[in-house]
mmCIF file of C-alpha atoms in Angstrom:
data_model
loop_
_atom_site.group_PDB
_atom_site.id
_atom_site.type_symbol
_atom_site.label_atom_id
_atom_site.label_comp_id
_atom_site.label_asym_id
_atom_site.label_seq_id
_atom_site.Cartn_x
_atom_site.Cartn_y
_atom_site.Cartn_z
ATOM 1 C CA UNK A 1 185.381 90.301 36.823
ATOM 2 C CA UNK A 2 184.212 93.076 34.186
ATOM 3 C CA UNK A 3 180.706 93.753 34.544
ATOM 4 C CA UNK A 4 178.569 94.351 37.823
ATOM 5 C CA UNK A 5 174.610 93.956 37.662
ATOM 6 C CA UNK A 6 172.419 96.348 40.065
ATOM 7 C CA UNK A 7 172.683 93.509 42.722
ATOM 8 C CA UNK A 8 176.598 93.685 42.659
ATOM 9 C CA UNK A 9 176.423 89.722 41.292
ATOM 10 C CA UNK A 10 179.829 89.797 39.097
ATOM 11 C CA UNK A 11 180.898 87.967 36.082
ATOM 12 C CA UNK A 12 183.692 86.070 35.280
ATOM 13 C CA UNK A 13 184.651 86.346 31.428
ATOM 14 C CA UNK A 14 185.874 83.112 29.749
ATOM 15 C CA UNK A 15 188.624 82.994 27.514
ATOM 16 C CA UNK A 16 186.978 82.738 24.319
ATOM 17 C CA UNK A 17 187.096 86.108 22.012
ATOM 18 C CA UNK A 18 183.327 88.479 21.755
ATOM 19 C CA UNK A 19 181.729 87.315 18.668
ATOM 20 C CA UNK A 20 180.320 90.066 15.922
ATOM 21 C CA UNK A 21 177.077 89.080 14.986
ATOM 22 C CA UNK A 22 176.705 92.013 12.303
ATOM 23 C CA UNK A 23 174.007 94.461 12.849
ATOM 24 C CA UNK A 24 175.556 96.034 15.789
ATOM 25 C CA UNK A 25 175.123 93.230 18.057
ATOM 26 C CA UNK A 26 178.032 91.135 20.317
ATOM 27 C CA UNK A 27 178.010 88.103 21.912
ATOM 28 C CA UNK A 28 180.045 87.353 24.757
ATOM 29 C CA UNK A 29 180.350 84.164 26.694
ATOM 30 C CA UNK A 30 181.021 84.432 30.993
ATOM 31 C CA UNK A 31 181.362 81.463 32.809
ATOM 32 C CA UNK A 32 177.444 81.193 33.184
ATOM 33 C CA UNK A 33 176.219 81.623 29.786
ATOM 34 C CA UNK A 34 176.246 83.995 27.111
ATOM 35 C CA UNK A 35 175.107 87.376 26.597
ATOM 36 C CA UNK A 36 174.009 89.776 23.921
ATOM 37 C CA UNK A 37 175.309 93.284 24.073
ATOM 38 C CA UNK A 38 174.460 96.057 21.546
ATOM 39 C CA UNK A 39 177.347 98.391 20.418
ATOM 40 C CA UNK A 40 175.571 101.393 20.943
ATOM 41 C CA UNK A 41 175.347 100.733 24.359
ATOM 42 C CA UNK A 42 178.894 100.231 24.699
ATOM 43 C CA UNK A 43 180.756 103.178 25.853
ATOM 44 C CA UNK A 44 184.117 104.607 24.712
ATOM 45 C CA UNK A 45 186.630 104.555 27.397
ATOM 46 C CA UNK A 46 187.280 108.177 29.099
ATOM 47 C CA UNK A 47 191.295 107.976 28.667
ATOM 48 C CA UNK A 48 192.430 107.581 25.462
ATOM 49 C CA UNK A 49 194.270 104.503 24.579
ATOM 50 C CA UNK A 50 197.624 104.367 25.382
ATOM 51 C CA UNK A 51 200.442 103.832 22.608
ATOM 52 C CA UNK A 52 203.693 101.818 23.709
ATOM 53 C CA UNK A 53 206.985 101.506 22.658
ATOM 54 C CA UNK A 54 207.752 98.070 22.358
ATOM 55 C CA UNK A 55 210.902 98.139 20.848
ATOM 56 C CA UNK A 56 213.742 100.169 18.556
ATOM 57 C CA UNK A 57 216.119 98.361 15.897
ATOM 58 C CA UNK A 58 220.020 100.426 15.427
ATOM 59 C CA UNK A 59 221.991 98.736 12.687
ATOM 60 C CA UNK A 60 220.688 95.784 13.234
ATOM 61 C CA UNK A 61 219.962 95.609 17.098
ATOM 62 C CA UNK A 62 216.634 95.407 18.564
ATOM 63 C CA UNK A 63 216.060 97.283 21.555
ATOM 64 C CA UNK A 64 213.276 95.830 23.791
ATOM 65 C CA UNK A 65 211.441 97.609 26.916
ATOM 66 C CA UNK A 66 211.397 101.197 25.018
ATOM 67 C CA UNK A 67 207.947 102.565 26.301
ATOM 68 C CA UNK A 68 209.823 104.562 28.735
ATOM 69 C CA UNK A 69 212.126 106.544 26.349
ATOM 70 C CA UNK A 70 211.114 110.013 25.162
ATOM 71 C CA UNK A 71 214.321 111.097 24.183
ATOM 72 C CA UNK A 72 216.766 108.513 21.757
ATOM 73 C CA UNK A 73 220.320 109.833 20.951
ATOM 74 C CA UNK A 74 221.596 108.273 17.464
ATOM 75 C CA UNK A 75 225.189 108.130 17.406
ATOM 76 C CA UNK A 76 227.272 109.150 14.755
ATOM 77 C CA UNK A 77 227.149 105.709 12.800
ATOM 78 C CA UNK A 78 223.501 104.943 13.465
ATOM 79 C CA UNK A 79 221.326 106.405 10.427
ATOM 80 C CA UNK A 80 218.735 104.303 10.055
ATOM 81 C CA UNK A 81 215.841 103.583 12.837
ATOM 82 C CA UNK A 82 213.486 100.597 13.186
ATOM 83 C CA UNK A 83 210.672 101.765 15.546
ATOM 84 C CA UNK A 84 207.746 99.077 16.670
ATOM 85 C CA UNK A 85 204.780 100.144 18.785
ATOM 86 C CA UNK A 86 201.117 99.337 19.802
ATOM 87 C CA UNK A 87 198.130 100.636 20.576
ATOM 88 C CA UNK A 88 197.145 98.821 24.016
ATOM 89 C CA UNK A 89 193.045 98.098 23.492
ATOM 90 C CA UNK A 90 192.281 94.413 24.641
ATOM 91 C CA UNK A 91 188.924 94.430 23.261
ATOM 92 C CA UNK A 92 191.394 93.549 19.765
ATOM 93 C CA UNK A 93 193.194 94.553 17.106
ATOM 94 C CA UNK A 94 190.720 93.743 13.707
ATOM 95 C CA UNK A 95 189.907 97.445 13.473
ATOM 96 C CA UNK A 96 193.029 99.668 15.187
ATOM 97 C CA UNK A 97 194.667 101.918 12.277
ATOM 98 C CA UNK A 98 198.127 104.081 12.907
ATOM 99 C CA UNK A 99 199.020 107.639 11.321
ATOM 100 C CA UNK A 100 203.265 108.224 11.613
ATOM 101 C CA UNK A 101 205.157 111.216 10.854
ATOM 102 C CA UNK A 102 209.082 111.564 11.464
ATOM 103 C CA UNK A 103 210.079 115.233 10.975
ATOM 104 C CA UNK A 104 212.689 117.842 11.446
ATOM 105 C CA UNK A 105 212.316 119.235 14.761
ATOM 106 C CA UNK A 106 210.802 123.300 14.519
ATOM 107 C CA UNK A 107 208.826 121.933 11.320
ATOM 108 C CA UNK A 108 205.390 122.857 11.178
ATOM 109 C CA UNK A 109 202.176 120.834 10.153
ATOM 110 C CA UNK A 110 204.317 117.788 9.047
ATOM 111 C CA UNK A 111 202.116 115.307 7.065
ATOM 112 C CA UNK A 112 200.661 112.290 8.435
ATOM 113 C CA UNK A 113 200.928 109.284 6.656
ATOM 114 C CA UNK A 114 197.878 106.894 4.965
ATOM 115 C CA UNK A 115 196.133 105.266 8.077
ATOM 116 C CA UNK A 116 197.347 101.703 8.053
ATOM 117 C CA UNK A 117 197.123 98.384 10.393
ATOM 118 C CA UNK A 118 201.313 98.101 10.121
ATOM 119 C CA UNK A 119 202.570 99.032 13.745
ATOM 120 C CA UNK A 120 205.996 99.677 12.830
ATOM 121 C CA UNK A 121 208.094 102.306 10.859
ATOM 122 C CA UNK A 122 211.769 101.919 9.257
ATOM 123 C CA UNK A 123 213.342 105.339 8.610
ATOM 124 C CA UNK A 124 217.276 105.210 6.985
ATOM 125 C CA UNK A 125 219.124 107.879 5.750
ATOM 126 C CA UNK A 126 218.855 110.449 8.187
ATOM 127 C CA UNK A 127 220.857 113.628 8.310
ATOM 128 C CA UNK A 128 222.383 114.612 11.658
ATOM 129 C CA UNK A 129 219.619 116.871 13.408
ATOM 130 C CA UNK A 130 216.522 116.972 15.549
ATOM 131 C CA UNK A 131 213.708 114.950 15.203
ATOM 132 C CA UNK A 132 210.146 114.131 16.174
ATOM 133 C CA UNK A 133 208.562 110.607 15.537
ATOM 134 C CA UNK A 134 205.083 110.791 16.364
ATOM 135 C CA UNK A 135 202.292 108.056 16.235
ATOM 136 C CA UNK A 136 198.425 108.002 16.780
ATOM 137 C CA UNK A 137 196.110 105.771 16.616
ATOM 138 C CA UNK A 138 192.044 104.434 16.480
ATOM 139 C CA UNK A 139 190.697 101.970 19.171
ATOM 140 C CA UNK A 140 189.325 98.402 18.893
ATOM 141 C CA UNK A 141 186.563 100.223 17.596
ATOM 142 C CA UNK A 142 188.026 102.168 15.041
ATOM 143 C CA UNK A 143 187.298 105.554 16.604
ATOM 144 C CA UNK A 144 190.363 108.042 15.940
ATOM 145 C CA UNK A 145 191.821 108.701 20.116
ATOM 146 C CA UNK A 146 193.805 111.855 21.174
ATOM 147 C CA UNK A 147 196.978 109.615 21.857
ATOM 148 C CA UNK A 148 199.242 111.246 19.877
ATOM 149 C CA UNK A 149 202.489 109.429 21.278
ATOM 150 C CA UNK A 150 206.093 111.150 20.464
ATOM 151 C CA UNK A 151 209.422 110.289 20.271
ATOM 152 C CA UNK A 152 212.152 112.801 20.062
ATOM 153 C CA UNK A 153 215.353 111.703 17.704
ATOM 154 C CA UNK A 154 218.876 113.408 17.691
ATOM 155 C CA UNK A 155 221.593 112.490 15.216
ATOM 156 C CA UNK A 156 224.530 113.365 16.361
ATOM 157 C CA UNK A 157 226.668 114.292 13.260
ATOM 158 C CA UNK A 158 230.207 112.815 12.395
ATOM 159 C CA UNK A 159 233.447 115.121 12.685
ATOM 160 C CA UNK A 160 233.228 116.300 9.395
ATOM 161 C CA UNK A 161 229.990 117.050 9.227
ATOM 162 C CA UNK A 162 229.751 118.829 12.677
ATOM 163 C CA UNK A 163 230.744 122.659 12.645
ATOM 164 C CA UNK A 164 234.547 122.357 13.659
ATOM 165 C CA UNK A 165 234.762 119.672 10.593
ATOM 166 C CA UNK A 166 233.582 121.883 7.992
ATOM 167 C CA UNK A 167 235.361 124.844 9.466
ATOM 168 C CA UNK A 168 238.303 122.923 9.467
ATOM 169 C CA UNK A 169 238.061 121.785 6.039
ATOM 170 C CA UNK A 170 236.969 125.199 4.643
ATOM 171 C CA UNK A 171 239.894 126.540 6.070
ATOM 172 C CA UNK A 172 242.365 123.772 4.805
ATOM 173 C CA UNK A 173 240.760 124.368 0.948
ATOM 174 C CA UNK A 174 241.740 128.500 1.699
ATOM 175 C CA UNK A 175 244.993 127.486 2.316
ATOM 176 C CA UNK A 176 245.295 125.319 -0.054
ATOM 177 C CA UNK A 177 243.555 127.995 -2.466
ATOM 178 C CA UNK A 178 246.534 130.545 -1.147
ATOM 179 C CA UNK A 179 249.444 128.499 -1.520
ATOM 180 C CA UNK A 180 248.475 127.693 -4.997
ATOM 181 C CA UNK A 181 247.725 131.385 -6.290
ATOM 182 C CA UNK A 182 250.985 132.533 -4.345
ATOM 183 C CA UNK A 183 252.810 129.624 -6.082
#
């Protein structure tokens, strides 16, 4: 039950979708009739609405069951990321926009991108570092939340790019360098 009238009589909601009838107006249908609501009336929920994971792609594995990560380790190999999510408002989807960003960690006032209705983002090509995926979003009414929902990346680097590997191959093109002059 969803709504309660002054004499606590409750109403069971039917299964077919609130209809827009333009002009601020929606009609809803209970189990015992219809009624007519007016927007203006309707309240915007207190807690923002909540942004979930549902589900990471590595080299061509999806991941499932992700809301719970805040933290993703890439390994050495993995590059590219595949990142799904949505905005959780059941009163629908027609008018929910996203804003991503994926930047380097320490960066400040990264951009956001265009507002769009796409709930995913594919990033490839990334360089071994820190990284912060964030994503916000508007409700089923198209008001912007405070839901800013982030996801923190690290790419681990390969041997040669990690600090022993170009140490080690610095020092191999010195000695290299020296044998040649002595020579």
């Amino acid at each position: 039950s969803f709504f309660h009238t002054a004499q606590n009589t409750q109403f069971k909601m039917g299964e077919v979708s609130p209809v827009d009838l333009g002009e601020g107006r929606v009609l809803i249908a209970p189990h015992d009739g219809i009624m007519l609501l007016d927007k203006q009336t309707l309240r915007p929920e207190r807690e923002p609405i909540h942004i979930a994971l549902s589900a990471i792609a590595l080299e061509g594995k999806n991941y499932y069951n992700v809301d719970h990560l805040n933290h993703l380790t890439l390994a050495s190999n993995e590059r590219s990321i595949g990142i799904r999510f949505a905005a959780l408002d059941y009163r629908g989807t027609e008018d929910i926009r996203y804003q991503t960003r994926f930047y380097p960690a320490g960066k400040k006032n990264a951009p956001w991108n265009v507002p769009t209705e796409l709930s995913s983002i594919f990033v490839q090509d990334i360089h071994p570092g820190e990284y912060i995926f964030e994503v916000r979003s508007t409700n089923a009414l198209g008001q912007w939340q405070n839901n800013t929902r982030q996801l923190y990346v690290s790419v681990t680097p390969t041997f040669w790019e990690s600090t022993l590997g170009k140490a080690l191959t610095i020092g191999f093109l010195l000695i290299v360098t020296i044998v040649i002059t002595i020579l």
